[in-house]
């Protein structure tokens, strides 16, 4: 939603008068000129999902909870803006909160401002966009969407068993460049510091390429992470399509490798894939997806009971261009090794849910 200029002027004036906004030379700032080329937006989503899960005995032990019902509150809010600089490109910025979180989370632990994409940057029509701060990595942006929807993230997103950091999701201390689209082709490049910021060799870098023609998009991505104990390389190829007859699909294959940096520890590898189809008719969308992790390989040998799978079906109804309601059913099975099995069964659960999402 656009903020009225009078309110924006008041906010900017308050910052300037406080002495904190332009401490170096506040008198040089023209408030009227600042207002003319500045845009500011509040955005977000109100998202609530009610679900119930039925665990087997191994699942109850792994997730440390009984079969139950709960609410998944993914509501969040953000602020973003831009300014056309008089002697430069367009300046862009954003700060976004995380999800509200569940009852098990500490108060305010998940919903703080800055948990999701929070950055400053510049953009131009001829050279694209560069952002500095906390942003999605190029490969994870593809993994997250469309690869992990509907409800496939337990396996395809964060459900891998390989050691180290096969990829980041959102990462602070990041510089990312997104190219403009050249004849249907675009590129994303990024690099940054890893999870152990104090260590000189804790770094990551990644890239993604996209080519769109007609209703089809082909994608490829790569990410390298160095965490000190492990060096990880992850490769992804994928395709997605949306067609005028209402049909759509996505498919991805992900190859993860971990090179041990500690003597006596074996290298690891694991592959994953995801596929989904959808059909849009009138105000409805019908969608089904399946994702799986192959068995973990440790020292060239496959490890038993380390493969995972999830199958999910969803019906969504658009009650407004900015709001949907949906129902979803899914089955998740996790392979956590022989020690996590109970009665010769892997941890698993059935989940039934309904939800509503309103975007503003």
CSV table of C-alpha atoms in Angstrom, one decimal:
chain,number,residue,atom,x,y,z
A,1,UNK,CA,0.0,0.0,0.0
A,2,UNK,CA,1.3,3.5,-0.9
A,3,UNK,CA,1.9,5.8,2.1
A,4,UNK,CA,0.4,9.3,1.7
A,5,UNK,CA,3.0,12.0,0.9
A,6,UNK,CA,2.0,14.0,4.0
A,7,UNK,CA,2.8,11.1,6.3
A,8,UNK,CA,6.0,10.4,4.5
A,9,UNK,CA,7.0,14.0,4.8
A,10,UNK,CA,6.4,14.0,8.5
A,11,UNK,CA,8.4,10.8,8.9
A,12,UNK,CA,11.4,12.1,6.9
A,13,UNK,CA,11.2,15.5,8.6
A,14,UNK,CA,11.3,13.8,12.0
A,15,UNK,CA,14.4,11.8,11.1
A,16,UNK,CA,16.2,14.9,9.8
A,17,UNK,CA,15.4,17.0,12.8
A,18,UNK,CA,16.5,14.2,15.1
A,19,UNK,CA,20.0,14.5,13.7
A,20,UNK,CA,20.3,10.8,13.1
A,21,UNK,CA,19.3,10.5,9.5
A,22,UNK,CA,21.9,12.8,7.9
A,23,UNK,CA,24.4,13.3,10.7
A,24,UNK,CA,27.2,14.4,8.4
A,25,UNK,CA,25.3,17.4,6.8
A,26,UNK,CA,21.6,17.5,7.7
A,27,UNK,CA,21.3,21.2,6.5
A,28,UNK,CA,22.2,20.1,2.9
A,29,UNK,CA,19.1,17.9,2.6
A,30,UNK,CA,16.1,19.3,0.7
A,31,UNK,CA,13.0,17.7,2.1
A,32,UNK,CA,10.8,18.8,-0.7
A,33,UNK,CA,13.1,17.3,-3.4
A,34,UNK,CA,13.5,14.2,-1.3
A,35,UNK,CA,9.8,13.6,-1.3
A,36,UNK,CA,9.4,14.1,-5.0
A,37,UNK,CA,11.3,11.0,-6.1
A,38,UNK,CA,10.9,8.7,-3.1
A,39,UNK,CA,8.4,5.8,-2.9
A,40,UNK,CA,7.7,3.7,0.2
A,41,UNK,CA,5.5,0.7,0.6
A,42,UNK,CA,4.2,-1.5,3.4
A,43,UNK,CA,3.6,-5.1,2.3
A,44,UNK,CA,3.1,-8.5,3.7
A,45,UNK,CA,0.9,-11.6,4.1
A,46,UNK,CA,-1.5,-12.8,6.7
A,47,UNK,CA,-1.1,-16.6,6.5
A,48,UNK,CA,-2.7,-19.1,8.9
A,49,UNK,CA,-2.8,-22.8,8.5
A,50,UNK,CA,-4.6,-25.2,10.8
A,51,UNK,CA,-3.3,-28.8,10.7
A,52,UNK,CA,-3.4,-32.2,12.3
A,53,UNK,CA,-0.7,-34.9,12.1
A,54,UNK,CA,-0.9,-38.6,12.7
A,55,UNK,CA,2.6,-40.0,13.5
A,56,UNK,CA,3.8,-43.6,13.7
A,57,UNK,CA,5.9,-44.6,16.7
A,58,UNK,CA,9.2,-43.7,15.0
A,59,UNK,CA,7.7,-40.3,14.1
A,60,UNK,CA,6.7,-39.6,17.6
A,61,UNK,CA,10.2,-40.3,18.8
A,62,UNK,CA,11.9,-38.3,16.1
A,63,UNK,CA,9.7,-35.2,16.2
A,64,UNK,CA,9.2,-35.5,20.0
A,65,UNK,CA,5.5,-35.0,19.8
A,66,UNK,CA,2.3,-37.0,19.8
A,67,UNK,CA,-0.3,-36.9,17.0
A,68,UNK,CA,-1.9,-33.5,17.5
A,69,UNK,CA,-3.3,-30.4,15.9
A,70,UNK,CA,-1.6,-27.0,15.8
A,71,UNK,CA,-1.6,-23.7,14.0
A,72,UNK,CA,1.2,-22.7,11.5
A,73,UNK,CA,1.3,-18.9,11.6
A,74,UNK,CA,3.4,-17.6,8.7
A,75,UNK,CA,2.1,-14.0,8.8
A,76,UNK,CA,4.8,-11.4,8.2
A,77,UNK,CA,5.3,-7.7,7.3
A,78,UNK,CA,7.8,-5.8,5.4
A,79,UNK,CA,8.8,-2.3,4.3
A,80,UNK,CA,10.5,-1.4,1.0
A,81,UNK,CA,11.2,1.7,-1.0
A,82,UNK,CA,13.2,3.3,-3.8
A,83,UNK,CA,14.5,6.6,-4.8
A,84,UNK,CA,15.6,7.9,-8.2
A,85,UNK,CA,18.9,9.5,-7.4
A,86,UNK,CA,19.5,12.8,-9.2
A,87,UNK,CA,23.1,11.9,-10.1
A,88,UNK,CA,22.9,8.1,-10.0
A,89,UNK,CA,20.8,5.0,-10.4
A,90,UNK,CA,17.7,4.1,-8.5
A,91,UNK,CA,18.4,3.4,-4.8
A,92,UNK,CA,16.4,0.4,-3.4
A,93,UNK,CA,16.0,-0.9,0.2
A,94,UNK,CA,13.9,-3.5,2.1
A,95,UNK,CA,13.4,-4.8,5.6
A,96,UNK,CA,11.2,-7.8,6.2
A,97,UNK,CA,10.2,-9.7,9.3
A,98,UNK,CA,10.2,-13.4,9.8
A,99,UNK,CA,7.2,-15.6,10.5
A,100,UNK,CA,5.3,-15.3,13.8
A,101,UNK,CA,6.3,-18.9,14.7
A,102,UNK,CA,4.7,-21.5,16.9
A,103,UNK,CA,4.2,-21.9,20.6
A,104,UNK,CA,7.5,-23.7,21.1
A,105,UNK,CA,9.5,-20.7,19.8
A,106,UNK,CA,10.7,-18.0,22.3
A,107,UNK,CA,8.7,-14.8,22.2
A,108,UNK,CA,9.8,-12.7,19.2
A,109,UNK,CA,12.4,-15.2,18.1
A,110,UNK,CA,11.0,-15.8,14.6
A,111,UNK,CA,9.0,-12.6,13.9
A,112,UNK,CA,11.7,-10.0,14.3
A,113,UNK,CA,12.3,-7.4,11.5
A,114,UNK,CA,15.3,-8.4,9.4
A,115,UNK,CA,14.8,-12.2,9.6
A,116,UNK,CA,13.8,-12.3,5.9
A,117,UNK,CA,15.2,-10.4,2.9
A,118,UNK,CA,16.7,-7.1,4.3
A,119,UNK,CA,19.1,-5.2,2.1
A,120,UNK,CA,20.2,-2.0,0.4
A,121,UNK,CA,21.0,-1.8,-3.3
A,122,UNK,CA,20.8,-0.1,-6.7
A,123,UNK,CA,19.1,-1.0,-9.9
A,124,UNK,CA,19.1,0.2,-13.5
A,125,UNK,CA,17.3,-0.9,-16.7
A,126,UNK,CA,20.5,-1.6,-18.6
A,127,UNK,CA,22.5,-3.5,-16.0
A,128,UNK,CA,20.0,-5.0,-13.6
A,129,UNK,CA,20.0,-5.0,-9.8
A,130,UNK,CA,22.6,-5.3,-7.1
A,131,UNK,CA,21.7,-5.9,-3.4
A,132,UNK,CA,23.9,-6.0,-0.3
A,133,UNK,CA,22.7,-7.5,3.0
A,134,UNK,CA,20.5,-10.5,3.7
A,135,UNK,CA,19.0,-12.0,0.6
A,136,UNK,CA,18.1,-15.4,-0.9
A,137,UNK,CA,20.9,-17.3,-2.6
A,138,UNK,CA,20.3,-17.9,-6.3
A,139,UNK,CA,20.0,-21.7,-6.0
A,140,UNK,CA,17.8,-21.5,-3.0
A,141,UNK,CA,15.4,-19.2,-4.7
A,142,UNK,CA,14.7,-22.0,-7.2
A,143,UNK,CA,14.6,-24.7,-4.5
A,144,UNK,CA,12.1,-22.7,-2.4
A,145,UNK,CA,9.8,-21.9,-5.4
A,146,UNK,CA,8.6,-23.8,-7.2
A,147,UNK,CA,10.5,-26.8,-6.0
A,148,UNK,CA,9.2,-27.1,-2.4
A,149,UNK,CA,5.5,-26.3,-3.1
A,150,UNK,CA,3.0,-27.6,-2.1
A,151,UNK,CA,4.4,-28.7,1.3
A,152,UNK,CA,7.5,-30.5,0.0
A,153,UNK,CA,10.1,-28.6,2.0
A,154,UNK,CA,10.4,-31.3,4.8
A,155,UNK,CA,12.3,-33.4,2.2
A,156,UNK,CA,13.4,-31.2,-0.7
A,157,UNK,CA,14.3,-28.0,1.1
A,158,UNK,CA,15.8,-28.8,4.5
A,159,UNK,CA,15.4,-32.6,4.7
A,160,UNK,CA,18.8,-33.6,3.3
A,161,UNK,CA,21.2,-35.9,5.2
A,162,UNK,CA,24.5,-34.7,3.8
A,163,UNK,CA,27.1,-33.1,6.1
A,164,UNK,CA,28.2,-29.5,6.0
A,165,UNK,CA,26.1,-26.8,4.2
A,166,UNK,CA,25.0,-27.9,0.8
A,167,UNK,CA,23.4,-24.5,0.3
A,168,UNK,CA,22.3,-21.5,2.3
A,169,UNK,CA,18.7,-20.2,2.2
A,170,UNK,CA,18.8,-16.5,3.1
A,171,UNK,CA,22.2,-15.4,4.1
A,172,UNK,CA,23.5,-12.2,5.6
A,173,UNK,CA,26.8,-10.6,4.6
A,174,UNK,CA,25.8,-11.2,0.9
A,175,UNK,CA,26.4,-9.3,-2.3
A,176,UNK,CA,24.0,-10.4,-5.1
A,177,UNK,CA,23.6,-9.2,-8.7
A,178,UNK,CA,20.5,-10.0,-10.9
A,179,UNK,CA,20.9,-9.3,-14.6
A,180,UNK,CA,18.2,-7.8,-16.8
A,181,UNK,CA,16.5,-10.2,-19.1
A,182,UNK,CA,18.3,-10.5,-22.5
A,183,UNK,CA,16.0,-12.2,-25.0
A,184,UNK,CA,14.5,-14.5,-22.4
A,185,UNK,CA,17.9,-15.2,-20.7
A,186,UNK,CA,18.9,-13.9,-17.2
A,187,UNK,CA,21.6,-14.6,-14.7
A,188,UNK,CA,22.0,-14.3,-10.9
A,189,UNK,CA,25.4,-14.1,-9.2
A,190,UNK,CA,26.1,-13.9,-5.5
A,191,UNK,CA,28.8,-14.4,-2.9
A,192,UNK,CA,29.1,-13.8,0.8
A,193,UNK,CA,30.3,-14.9,4.2
A,194,UNK,CA,29.4,-18.3,5.6
A,195,UNK,CA,27.9,-19.3,9.0
A,196,UNK,CA,31.2,-19.0,10.8
A,197,UNK,CA,31.8,-15.3,10.1
A,198,UNK,CA,34.8,-15.0,12.4
A,199,UNK,CA,36.7,-17.6,10.3
A,200,UNK,CA,38.5,-16.3,7.2
A,201,UNK,CA,37.7,-19.4,5.1
A,202,UNK,CA,34.0,-19.4,5.9
A,203,UNK,CA,32.6,-18.3,2.5
A,204,UNK,CA,30.1,-19.2,-0.1
A,205,UNK,CA,29.3,-18.3,-3.7
A,206,UNK,CA,26.6,-19.2,-6.1
A,207,UNK,CA,24.9,-18.6,-9.5
A,208,UNK,CA,21.8,-19.3,-11.4
A,209,UNK,CA,20.7,-19.0,-15.0
A,210,UNK,CA,17.2,-18.9,-16.5
A,211,UNK,CA,15.9,-19.1,-20.0
A,212,UNK,CA,12.2,-18.5,-20.8
A,213,UNK,CA,10.5,-19.1,-24.1
A,214,UNK,CA,6.8,-19.4,-24.6
A,215,UNK,CA,5.4,-20.8,-21.3
A,216,UNK,CA,8.5,-22.8,-20.5
A,217,UNK,CA,11.5,-21.8,-18.3
A,218,UNK,CA,14.7,-23.8,-18.1
A,219,UNK,CA,17.0,-23.3,-15.0
A,220,UNK,CA,20.4,-24.2,-13.8
A,221,UNK,CA,22.1,-23.3,-10.6
A,222,UNK,CA,25.3,-23.9,-8.5
A,223,UNK,CA,26.5,-23.1,-5.0
A,224,UNK,CA,29.8,-23.6,-3.1
A,225,UNK,CA,30.1,-23.5,0.6
A,226,UNK,CA,33.2,-23.7,2.8
A,227,UNK,CA,32.4,-24.2,6.5
A,228,UNK,CA,35.9,-25.2,7.6
A,229,UNK,CA,35.2,-28.9,8.3
A,230,UNK,CA,33.4,-29.4,4.9
A,231,UNK,CA,33.5,-28.0,1.4
A,232,UNK,CA,30.1,-28.4,-0.3
A,233,UNK,CA,29.2,-28.2,-4.0
A,234,UNK,CA,25.6,-28.4,-5.1
A,235,UNK,CA,24.3,-28.4,-8.6
A,236,UNK,CA,20.7,-28.1,-9.8
A,237,UNK,CA,18.9,-28.4,-13.1
A,238,UNK,CA,15.2,-27.7,-13.6
A,239,UNK,CA,12.3,-26.8,-15.7
A,240,UNK,CA,8.9,-25.3,-15.2
A,241,UNK,CA,6.0,-24.4,-17.4
A,242,UNK,CA,2.6,-22.5,-17.3
A,243,UNK,CA,0.4,-22.8,-20.3
A,244,UNK,CA,-2.7,-21.1,-21.6
A,245,UNK,CA,-4.8,-24.2,-21.2
A,246,UNK,CA,-4.4,-24.0,-17.4
A,247,UNK,CA,-1.8,-26.8,-17.1
A,248,UNK,CA,1.5,-26.3,-15.4
A,249,UNK,CA,4.4,-28.3,-14.1
A,250,UNK,CA,7.8,-28.1,-12.4
A,251,UNK,CA,10.7,-30.6,-12.2
A,252,UNK,CA,14.2,-30.3,-10.6
A,253,UNK,CA,17.1,-32.5,-9.9
A,254,UNK,CA,19.7,-31.6,-7.3
A,255,UNK,CA,23.2,-33.1,-6.8
A,256,UNK,CA,25.0,-32.4,-3.5
A,257,UNK,CA,28.6,-33.2,-2.7
A,258,UNK,CA,30.5,-32.8,0.6
A,259,UNK,CA,34.3,-32.9,0.7
A,260,UNK,CA,35.7,-33.6,4.2
A,261,UNK,CA,38.4,-31.3,5.4
A,262,UNK,CA,39.1,-33.4,8.5
A,263,UNK,CA,41.5,-36.3,8.3
A,264,UNK,CA,39.9,-39.7,8.6
A,265,UNK,CA,36.4,-38.5,7.6
A,266,UNK,CA,34.9,-39.8,4.4
A,267,UNK,CA,33.4,-37.6,1.6
A,268,UNK,CA,29.6,-37.7,1.1
A,269,UNK,CA,27.1,-37.2,-1.7
A,270,UNK,CA,23.3,-37.2,-2.0
A,271,UNK,CA,20.9,-36.5,-4.8
A,272,UNK,CA,17.3,-35.2,-4.6
A,273,UNK,CA,14.5,-34.5,-7.0
A,274,UNK,CA,11.1,-32.9,-7.0
A,275,UNK,CA,8.2,-32.8,-9.5
A,276,UNK,CA,4.8,-31.3,-9.5
A,277,UNK,CA,1.8,-30.7,-11.8
A,278,UNK,CA,-1.1,-28.3,-11.5
A,279,UNK,CA,-4.3,-27.4,-13.2
A,280,UNK,CA,-5.9,-24.0,-13.1
A,281,UNK,CA,-9.6,-23.7,-13.9
A,282,UNK,CA,-11.9,-20.8,-13.1
A,283,UNK,CA,-11.0,-19.7,-9.6
A,284,UNK,CA,-9.5,-23.1,-8.6
A,285,UNK,CA,-6.0,-24.5,-8.7
A,286,UNK,CA,-5.4,-28.3,-8.2
A,287,UNK,CA,-1.8,-29.2,-7.5
A,288,UNK,CA,0.1,-32.4,-6.6
A,289,UNK,CA,3.8,-32.7,-5.9
A,290,UNK,CA,6.3,-35.4,-5.0
A,291,UNK,CA,9.9,-35.0,-3.7
A,292,UNK,CA,12.6,-37.5,-2.6
A,293,UNK,CA,16.1,-37.7,-1.3
A,294,UNK,CA,18.1,-40.7,-2.5
A,295,UNK,CA,20.2,-42.7,0.0
A,296,UNK,CA,23.2,-40.8,1.4
A,297,UNK,CA,26.6,-42.0,0.1
A,298,UNK,CA,29.4,-42.0,2.7
A,299,UNK,CA,32.8,-43.0,1.4
A,300,UNK,CA,31.3,-44.2,-1.8
A,301,UNK,CA,28.9,-46.6,0.0
A,302,UNK,CA,25.1,-46.1,0.3
A,303,UNK,CA,23.8,-45.8,3.8
A,304,UNK,CA,20.7,-47.8,4.6
A,305,UNK,CA,17.5,-46.0,5.6
A,306,UNK,CA,18.7,-42.5,4.7
A,307,UNK,CA,16.3,-41.9,1.8
A,308,UNK,CA,13.3,-39.6,2.3
A,309,UNK,CA,10.0,-38.9,0.5
A,310,UNK,CA,7.0,-36.7,0.6
A,311,UNK,CA,3.8,-36.6,-1.5
A,312,UNK,CA,1.3,-33.8,-1.2
A,313,UNK,CA,-1.9,-32.8,-2.8
A,314,UNK,CA,-3.6,-29.4,-2.6
A,315,UNK,CA,-6.8,-27.6,-3.7
A,316,UNK,CA,-6.7,-23.8,-3.7
A,317,UNK,CA,-9.6,-21.4,-4.2
A,318,UNK,CA,-9.0,-17.7,-5.1
A,319,UNK,CA,-11.6,-15.8,-3.1
A,320,UNK,CA,-10.0,-12.5,-4.3
A,321,UNK,CA,-7.0,-11.5,-6.5
A,322,UNK,CA,-5.1,-11.0,-3.2
A,323,UNK,CA,-6.5,-13.9,-1.1
A,324,UNK,CA,-6.8,-17.7,-1.2
A,325,UNK,CA,-8.1,-20.5,0.9
A,326,UNK,CA,-6.8,-24.1,0.5
A,327,UNK,CA,-6.8,-27.6,1.8
A,328,UNK,CA,-3.8,-29.9,1.7
A,329,UNK,CA,-3.1,-33.6,2.4
A,330,UNK,CA,0.4,-35.0,2.5
A,331,UNK,CA,2.5,-37.9,3.7
A,332,UNK,CA,6.1,-37.5,4.8
A,333,UNK,CA,8.6,-40.3,5.5
A,334,UNK,CA,12.1,-39.5,6.7
A,335,UNK,CA,15.1,-41.8,6.6
A,336,UNK,CA,17.2,-41.0,9.6
A,337,UNK,CA,19.3,-44.2,9.7
A,338,UNK,CA,18.8,-47.5,11.5
A,339,UNK,CA,18.9,-46.0,15.0
A,340,UNK,CA,15.8,-43.9,14.4
A,341,UNK,CA,13.6,-46.8,13.1
A,342,UNK,CA,10.9,-48.3,15.4
A,343,UNK,CA,9.4,-51.7,14.6
A,344,UNK,CA,11.4,-51.7,11.3
A,345,UNK,CA,9.7,-48.5,10.1
A,346,UNK,CA,11.1,-45.1,9.3
A,347,UNK,CA,9.7,-42.0,11.0
A,348,UNK,CA,6.6,-40.8,9.1
A,349,UNK,CA,3.3,-38.9,9.4
A,350,UNK,CA,0.1,-38.0,7.6
A,351,UNK,CA,-0.9,-34.4,7.7
A,352,UNK,CA,-4.3,-32.8,6.9
A,353,UNK,CA,-4.6,-29.0,6.8
A,354,UNK,CA,-6.7,-26.0,5.8
A,355,UNK,CA,-5.4,-22.5,5.4
A,356,UNK,CA,-5.9,-18.9,4.3
A,357,UNK,CA,-3.5,-16.4,2.9
A,358,UNK,CA,-4.1,-12.7,2.3
A,359,UNK,CA,-1.5,-10.6,0.6
A,360,UNK,CA,-1.2,-6.8,0.9
